[in-house]
């Protein structure tokens, strides 16, 4: 009888210990699952970013001589030899926030004409008109305006995927002439900004990398060279 009294509750303690061990194992598995989901999301957004980079690289190749001067959302056609000229792709793609109407029409002004993706001046013609006895497209856009339209389309896709992008001169390309500039496409997501800067205040604190192109700790972004 005395032996049985000492054994009372032992089974319950064993069950509690087993439950504790099982809980620890489940918590570890849950943490692993969260990490796996996070890695999957990171891989997906990187794949989307690479697609955007390829699209912008194709635009660069299609419009190699498209240079502009200006700032904000308004630009004027220029030659590459002008001291303040920059590639049109860089100018339009790097606009922090594009003007938008209630219908979501994004635009950038090129040579005094607001170019849009799906609005009035979208550079897409479904008809013709007669000028000097010749039939020409209903909408006649310059090469720079066509380039702007293509870049705005990439910019819109990036917004829909919650990816911020910018096109800048690659850090290692300082000594090259304007026409030989090598451009870098910077894509960023979550709280990271598509910037390469050494500053650490304000929005610069969330920059993708420093001025030398070295990624900052904790940044979620991708820097790709475009030729």
mmCIF file of C-alpha atoms in Angstrom, residues 6 21 34 36-37 43 55 58 61 64-65 72 81 94 97 102 111 124 128 133 143 149 154 156 168 170 175 189 209:
data_model
loop_
_atom_site.group_PDB
_atom_site.id
_atom_site.type_symbol
_atom_site.label_atom_id
_atom_site.label_comp_id
_atom_site.label_asym_id
_atom_site.label_seq_id
_atom_site.Cartn_x
_atom_site.Cartn_y
_atom_site.Cartn_z
ATOM 1 C CA UNK A 6 4.361 6.988 -3.636
ATOM 2 C CA UNK A 21 8.701 18.530 -25.161
ATOM 3 C CA UNK A 34 7.562 31.188 -40.903
ATOM 4 C CA UNK A 36 10.312 29.222 -45.139
ATOM 5 C CA UNK A 37 7.349 31.428 -46.073
ATOM 6 C CA UNK A 43 12.417 34.784 -53.827
ATOM 7 C CA UNK A 55 12.091 45.356 -69.218
ATOM 8 C CA UNK A 58 15.208 46.565 -73.226
ATOM 9 C CA UNK A 61 18.546 49.394 -75.813
ATOM 10 C CA UNK A 64 20.015 54.637 -76.712
ATOM 11 C CA UNK A 65 20.036 58.305 -77.815
ATOM 12 C CA UNK A 72 10.453 66.928 -61.351
ATOM 13 C CA UNK A 81 26.783 66.241 -74.973
ATOM 14 C CA UNK A 94 13.592 57.727 -61.007
ATOM 15 C CA UNK A 97 5.995 59.818 -57.306
ATOM 16 C CA UNK A 102 -8.553 59.857 -60.034
ATOM 17 C CA UNK A 111 8.812 68.483 -74.615
ATOM 18 C CA UNK A 124 -0.901 54.637 -79.340
ATOM 19 C CA UNK A 128 -4.839 57.985 -89.112
ATOM 20 C CA UNK A 133 -1.975 65.113 -98.298
ATOM 21 C CA UNK A 143 11.201 58.982 -79.931
ATOM 22 C CA UNK A 149 5.455 55.916 -72.385
ATOM 23 C CA UNK A 154 7.234 49.587 -66.341
ATOM 24 C CA UNK A 156 3.137 51.216 -63.205
ATOM 25 C CA UNK A 168 21.097 55.689 -61.607
ATOM 26 C CA UNK A 170 26.616 52.925 -61.565
ATOM 27 C CA UNK A 175 35.102 58.558 -65.156
ATOM 28 C CA UNK A 189 10.596 46.626 -51.541
ATOM 29 C CA UNK A 209 23.194 50.721 -50.475
#
